[in-house]
């Protein structure tokens, strides 16, 4: 073997190694570091609880979570009652507010602290379903 042959083999090995490392880095980035599409996390078969930075919590079906203005439909919230404001009842948005909003909220994403998918057997979901039956 001469010196040129060894140099050429090292160059080919270096190129192959560089390509392999690039492929590994690319796929690692895609799998572990690239943000997931949040809409994949929404369970469309149930309700979501949306917690806002003004201490309000709304329940409904959340869509467009990746936009600046996610949409919450079929909206419910807890209206506190009594002087102690400890007890409350679940109210459908649009029933009881003097300004008569539609049962839909367009929320500035900056005001959402977090949201959760609710279990179908949760007390909130069961109450919503009972309210719908009694309407």
XYZ file of C-alpha atoms in Angstrom:
135
model
C 0.000 0.000 0.000
C 1.250 3.419 -0.799
C 0.661 6.707 0.950
C -1.920 7.946 -1.613
C -4.022 4.796 -1.139
C -4.082 5.186 2.659
C -4.982 8.876 2.363
C -7.816 8.026 -0.062
C -9.159 5.308 2.294
C -9.166 7.760 5.216
C -10.980 10.337 3.099
C -13.677 7.830 2.075
C -14.029 6.640 5.683
C -14.315 10.270 6.860
C -17.041 11.028 4.308
C -19.017 7.901 5.249
C -18.644 8.685 8.955
C -19.717 12.310 8.379
C -22.836 11.235 6.471
C -23.721 8.666 9.152
C -23.319 11.231 11.948
C -25.416 13.762 9.996
C -28.218 11.236 9.566
C -28.145 10.314 13.265
C -28.178 13.981 14.333
C -31.024 14.809 11.928
C -33.280 11.984 13.133
C -32.418 12.602 16.794
C -33.388 16.238 16.359
C -36.679 15.296 14.669
C -37.580 12.756 17.363
C -36.286 14.331 20.577
C -35.912 18.091 20.141
C -38.322 19.239 17.468
C -41.564 20.391 19.100
C -44.552 18.108 18.526
C -47.720 19.364 16.972
C -49.816 20.055 20.086
C -53.038 19.237 18.270
C -51.923 15.587 18.286
C -52.253 15.707 22.070
C -55.926 16.721 22.082
C -58.292 13.805 22.667
C -61.145 14.657 20.306
C -63.396 12.106 22.059
C -63.672 14.055 25.280
C -63.638 17.543 26.799
C -60.635 19.640 27.723
C -60.130 21.880 30.739
C -58.424 25.142 29.766
C -56.696 27.041 32.578
C -56.191 30.745 31.918
C -53.776 33.127 33.581
C -56.683 35.063 35.176
C -57.621 32.034 37.340
C -60.560 31.138 35.070
C -61.104 27.529 34.013
C -63.249 26.660 31.020
C -64.354 23.249 29.798
C -65.112 22.409 26.191
C -63.715 21.021 22.957
C -60.372 22.642 22.153
C -59.219 23.104 18.554
C -56.611 25.141 16.688
C -54.255 24.866 19.663
C -51.234 25.670 17.487
C -52.644 28.994 16.321
C -52.331 32.303 18.153
C -56.081 32.062 18.858
C -57.190 28.530 19.839
C -60.940 27.896 19.795
C -62.984 26.322 22.587
C -66.483 25.141 21.638
C -69.343 23.704 23.691
C -68.047 25.811 26.578
C -68.907 25.397 30.265
C -67.541 27.031 33.400
C -68.194 26.970 37.134
C -70.249 29.892 38.437
C -69.554 30.408 42.115
C -72.628 30.931 44.269
C -73.335 31.985 47.807
C -71.643 34.465 50.088
C -68.765 32.106 50.839
C -68.104 31.548 47.080
C -67.065 27.992 47.861
C -69.939 26.218 46.159
C -70.773 26.602 42.513
C -72.595 25.110 39.582
C -71.596 24.271 36.055
C -73.014 26.745 33.528
C -73.088 26.644 29.738
C -71.546 29.728 28.154
C -74.290 31.912 26.723
C -76.901 30.998 29.321
C -77.111 33.756 31.872
C -74.553 36.286 30.637
C -76.260 39.607 29.870
C -74.202 40.181 26.725
C -75.401 36.866 25.203
C -72.213 35.300 23.832
C -72.231 32.358 21.444
C -71.151 29.074 22.995
C -67.629 29.458 21.642
C -64.482 31.136 22.874
C -61.549 32.349 20.834
C -58.693 32.572 23.314
C -55.404 34.392 22.973
C -52.855 31.598 23.369
C -50.682 33.827 25.559
C -53.398 33.631 28.249
C -53.515 29.830 28.381
C -51.414 28.472 31.234
C -52.122 24.852 30.334
C -54.919 22.532 29.274
C -55.866 18.962 30.085
C -57.877 16.209 28.446
C -60.650 15.131 30.825
C -61.515 11.514 31.461
C -64.935 10.595 30.129
C -65.950 9.492 33.626
C -64.867 12.732 35.332
C -67.474 14.605 37.374
C -67.275 17.607 35.032
C -67.861 15.539 31.874
C -70.673 13.588 33.531
C -72.326 16.843 34.659
C -72.047 18.297 31.135
C -73.623 15.176 29.654
C -76.450 15.301 32.226
C -77.058 18.982 31.467
C -77.302 18.159 27.761
C -79.823 15.382 28.419
C -81.985 17.720 30.525
C -82.009 20.587 27.996
